[in-house]
Amino acid sequence: MKRPLTILAAVAALTIVLVARTRWTGPDTRESVTADGDSLLAVDVLLLPDPAMIASADALNARLRADYPAGYRLDATHAPHITLLQCYVRARNLGALTAAIAGVLAAERPTELQLEAQAVVYTFWGGVALTLINVGRTPALMRMQERVIQAVSPFAVRGGTAAAFAGAEANAETIAWVEGFLAAATGARYSPHVTAGVASEAFVKRLIAEPFAAFTFRPTGVALYQLGNFGTAARELWRSPGSR
């Protein structure tokens, strides 16, 4: 399916503007960062994909690295995932944050979601083509994201820097994207996907012109990760009981 750029790409270009307009659903309990020495973490509440999706992402990642050897390999520090929400939180609040997420999962059952991988798409990010397997939205997935937002909003803070990311390294686009994620990538703007890696734009344009065989898959659970550069799931902080 030939789609050189997605809505996600257009949204990313507007992130800096959208950051100033970020709104959380529910009470506005977001704090500004204070000089109290408490560290911030860039985190991702995410769905863990099943073996079928992991195999597809791994195969695509290998092709991307063949074109762009400086790109990253999907592994424990670059885990394939479907993001529900990204934000900055204080490290001291991780226990309460994960308890709030667990409360959502008592009602929402992520392993019962049936999702479809629909196409390979990309967005130009940090000087390279960030390549994604696009996942179709479903009412159940949208409801889960909304309830996760409501649970996490009391813990979200502003003002993250590269220090909030695993390895204390993140490009400007990634830092701004996490800050403005709620306004830029939730609700009607949500574009669920699995990031497969990076490569040159010319190569990825040729790659996405190839036919894509859509397939269905189910998440195996929910986890909380600290983000790395390019929005990778770099360090697992928590996994819901029963997740695989």
Coordinates of C-alpha atoms in Angstrom, one line a residue:
M1 CA 0.0 0.0 0.0
K2 CA 1.7 3.2 -1.1
R3 CA 1.4 5.8 1.6
P4 CA 4.7 7.8 1.8
L5 CA 3.5 9.8 4.8
T6 CA 0.8 9.3 7.3
I7 CA -1.4 11.5 9.4
L8 CA 1.2 10.8 12.1
A9 CA 3.9 12.6 10.1
A10 CA 1.8 15.7 9.8
V11 CA 1.0 15.6 13.5
A12 CA 4.6 15.3 14.4
A13 CA 5.5 18.4 12.4
L14 CA 3.0 20.3 14.5
T15 CA 4.0 19.0 17.9
I16 CA 5.9 22.1 19.0
V17 CA 2.7 24.1 18.5
L18 CA 0.5 21.6 20.1
V19 CA 2.6 21.3 23.2
A20 CA 1.4 24.7 24.3
R21 CA -2.2 23.5 24.0
T22 CA -1.9 20.2 25.7
R23 CA -5.0 19.3 27.8
W24 CA -5.7 16.3 30.0
T25 CA -9.2 14.9 30.2
G26 CA -10.5 15.3 33.7
P27 CA -9.2 17.7 36.3
D28 CA -6.1 19.7 35.4
T29 CA -3.8 18.2 37.9
R30 CA -0.6 18.4 35.9
E31 CA 2.4 20.0 37.8
S32 CA 5.2 22.2 36.5
V33 CA 8.6 20.8 37.2
T34 CA 10.2 22.2 40.4
A35 CA 13.8 22.2 41.5
D36 CA 13.2 19.7 44.2
G37 CA 15.7 17.2 42.9
D38 CA 13.0 14.6 42.1
S39 CA 13.9 13.0 38.8
L40 CA 11.4 12.8 35.9
L41 CA 10.9 9.8 33.7
A42 CA 9.6 9.7 30.1
V43 CA 7.3 6.7 30.2
D44 CA 5.1 4.7 27.8
V45 CA 2.0 2.8 28.8
L46 CA 1.9 0.2 26.1
L47 CA 0.4 -3.0 24.8
L48 CA 2.7 -5.9 24.4
P49 CA 2.3 -7.5 20.9
D50 CA 1.9 -11.2 20.4
P51 CA 4.4 -13.5 18.5
A52 CA 2.8 -12.9 15.1
M53 CA 3.3 -9.1 15.4
I54 CA 6.8 -9.5 16.9
A55 CA 7.8 -11.7 14.0
S56 CA 6.5 -9.2 11.4
A57 CA 8.3 -6.3 13.2
D58 CA 11.5 -8.3 13.5
A59 CA 11.5 -9.2 9.8
L60 CA 10.9 -5.5 8.8
N61 CA 13.6 -4.4 11.2
A62 CA 16.1 -6.7 9.6
R63 CA 15.4 -5.1 6.2
L64 CA 15.7 -1.6 7.6
R65 CA 19.1 -2.4 9.2
A66 CA 20.4 -3.8 5.9
D67 CA 19.8 -0.4 4.4
Y68 CA 20.8 1.6 7.4
P69 CA 23.3 -0.3 9.6
A70 CA 23.4 2.6 12.1
G71 CA 19.7 1.9 13.0
Y72 CA 18.7 -0.1 16.0
R73 CA 17.8 -3.8 16.4
L74 CA 14.5 -4.7 18.1
D75 CA 15.5 -6.3 21.4
A76 CA 15.0 -5.9 25.1
T77 CA 16.0 -2.3 25.0
H78 CA 14.0 -1.6 21.8
A79 CA 10.9 -3.7 22.5
P80 CA 8.1 -3.9 19.9
H81 CA 5.0 -2.3 21.3
I82 CA 1.7 -0.4 20.7
T83 CA 1.7 2.8 22.6
L84 CA -1.4 3.8 24.5
L85 CA 0.0 6.9 26.2
Q86 CA 3.4 8.7 26.7
C87 CA 4.1 11.4 29.2
Y88 CA 6.6 12.5 31.9
V89 CA 6.1 11.4 35.5
R90 CA 8.0 11.7 38.7
A91 CA 10.0 8.6 39.7
R92 CA 8.6 8.7 43.2
N93 CA 5.1 8.2 41.9
L94 CA 5.7 5.0 39.9
G95 CA 4.1 2.8 42.5
A96 CA 0.9 4.8 42.6
L97 CA 0.9 5.1 38.8
T98 CA 1.2 1.4 38.2
A99 CA -1.6 0.8 40.7
A100 CA -3.8 3.2 38.8
I101 CA -3.1 1.4 35.5
A102 CA -3.8 -2.0 37.1
G103 CA -7.2 -0.6 38.2
V104 CA -8.0 0.1 34.6
L105 CA -7.1 -3.4 33.6
A106 CA -9.5 -4.9 36.1
A107 CA -12.3 -3.7 33.8
E108 CA -10.5 -3.6 30.4
R109 CA -9.0 -6.9 29.2
P110 CA -6.2 -6.1 26.8
T111 CA -5.6 -9.7 25.8
E112 CA -9.2 -9.9 24.4
L113 CA -8.5 -7.1 21.9
Q114 CA -8.4 -8.2 18.3
L115 CA -6.3 -5.8 16.3
E116 CA -5.3 -5.7 12.6
A117 CA -1.9 -4.8 11.1
Q118 CA -2.8 -2.9 8.0
A119 CA 0.2 -1.3 6.3
V120 CA 3.8 -0.2 6.5
V121 CA 4.1 3.6 6.8
Y122 CA 6.7 6.1 7.9
T123 CA 7.3 9.5 9.2
F124 CA 10.5 11.6 8.8
W125 CA 12.0 11.9 12.3
G126 CA 15.4 12.9 13.6
G127 CA 16.8 12.9 10.0
V128 CA 15.7 9.4 9.1
A129 CA 12.6 7.5 8.1
L130 CA 10.9 6.1 11.3
T131 CA 9.1 3.1 9.9
L132 CA 5.9 1.8 11.4
I133 CA 3.4 -1.1 11.1
N134 CA 0.1 0.7 11.1
V135 CA -2.6 -0.9 13.4
G136 CA -6.3 -0.3 12.9
R137 CA -8.3 1.5 15.6
T138 CA -11.2 -0.3 17.2
P139 CA -13.8 1.0 19.7
A140 CA -12.4 -1.3 22.4
L141 CA -8.8 0.0 21.8
M142 CA -10.0 3.6 21.9
R143 CA -11.9 3.0 25.1
M144 CA -8.8 1.5 26.7
Q145 CA -6.7 4.5 25.7
E146 CA -9.2 6.9 27.2
R147 CA -9.4 5.0 30.5
V148 CA -5.6 4.9 30.7
I149 CA -5.4 8.6 30.1
Q150 CA -7.9 9.2 33.0
A151 CA -5.9 7.0 35.3
V152 CA -2.5 8.5 34.5
S153 CA -3.4 12.2 34.2
P154 CA -2.9 12.9 38.0
F155 CA 0.7 11.8 37.7
A156 CA 1.8 13.6 34.5
V157 CA 4.2 16.6 34.7
R158 CA 5.7 19.1 32.2
G159 CA 9.2 19.9 31.4
G160 CA 11.0 16.7 30.6
T161 CA 14.5 16.8 29.1
A162 CA 16.8 14.2 27.6
A163 CA 17.7 13.3 31.2
A164 CA 14.2 11.7 31.5
F165 CA 15.0 9.1 28.9
A166 CA 16.9 5.8 29.2
G167 CA 20.5 6.6 28.6
A168 CA 19.8 10.3 29.1
E169 CA 19.7 10.6 25.3
A170 CA 16.8 11.8 23.1
N171 CA 16.5 14.1 20.1
A172 CA 14.5 17.3 20.2
E173 CA 11.6 15.7 18.2
T174 CA 11.2 12.9 20.7
I175 CA 11.4 15.2 23.8
A176 CA 8.7 17.4 22.3
W177 CA 6.6 14.5 21.2
V178 CA 6.3 13.1 24.7
E179 CA 5.4 16.5 26.1
G180 CA 2.6 17.0 23.6
F181 CA 1.5 13.4 23.2
L182 CA -2.0 13.9 24.6
A183 CA -2.9 16.7 22.3
A184 CA -1.2 15.2 19.3
A185 CA -1.8 11.5 19.4
T186 CA -4.9 10.5 21.4
G187 CA -8.6 10.3 20.6
A188 CA -9.3 11.2 17.0
R189 CA -5.6 11.8 16.4
Y190 CA -4.6 8.4 17.8
S191 CA -2.6 6.4 15.2
P192 CA -1.8 3.0 16.8
H193 CA 1.3 1.3 15.4
V194 CA 4.4 -0.8 16.1
T195 CA 7.6 1.0 15.3
A196 CA 10.0 -1.3 13.4
G197 CA 13.1 0.9 13.1
V198 CA 14.8 3.5 11.0
A199 CA 16.3 3.7 7.5
S200 CA 16.9 6.1 4.7
E201 CA 13.7 7.7 3.3
A202 CA 14.4 6.6 -0.3
F203 CA 14.6 2.9 0.8
V204 CA 11.5 3.1 2.9
K205 CA 9.5 4.7 0.1
R206 CA 10.4 1.7 -2.1
L207 CA 9.6 -0.7 0.8
I208 CA 6.1 0.7 1.4
A209 CA 5.2 0.5 -2.3
E210 CA 5.4 -3.3 -1.9
P211 CA 2.1 -5.2 -1.2
F212 CA 1.3 -5.7 2.5
A213 CA -0.6 -8.8 3.7
A214 CA -2.8 -7.5 6.5
F215 CA -3.0 -9.9 9.6
T216 CA -4.8 -9.9 12.9
F217 CA -3.2 -10.3 16.3
R218 CA -3.9 -9.9 20.0
P219 CA -1.9 -8.1 22.7
T220 CA -0.4 -10.3 25.4
G221 CA -0.7 -7.7 28.2
V222 CA 0.2 -4.2 29.2
A223 CA 3.5 -2.8 30.5
L224 CA 5.1 0.5 31.6
Y225 CA 8.4 1.3 30.0
Q226 CA 10.9 4.2 30.2
L227 CA 11.3 5.6 26.8
G228 CA 14.5 5.9 24.8
N229 CA 15.4 8.0 21.8
F230 CA 12.9 7.8 18.8
G231 CA 10.2 6.7 21.3
T232 CA 11.6 3.2 21.8
A233 CA 10.5 1.1 24.7
A234 CA 13.9 1.0 26.3
R235 CA 13.6 -0.1 30.0
E236 CA 10.7 -2.1 31.4
L237 CA 9.5 -0.6 34.7
W238 CA 6.3 -2.7 35.3
R239 CA 4.3 -5.4 33.6
S240 CA 0.6 -6.2 34.4
P241 CA 0.0 -9.6 36.1
G242 CA -0.5 -12.3 33.5
S243 CA 1.3 -10.5 30.7
R244 CA 3.6 -12.5 28.5

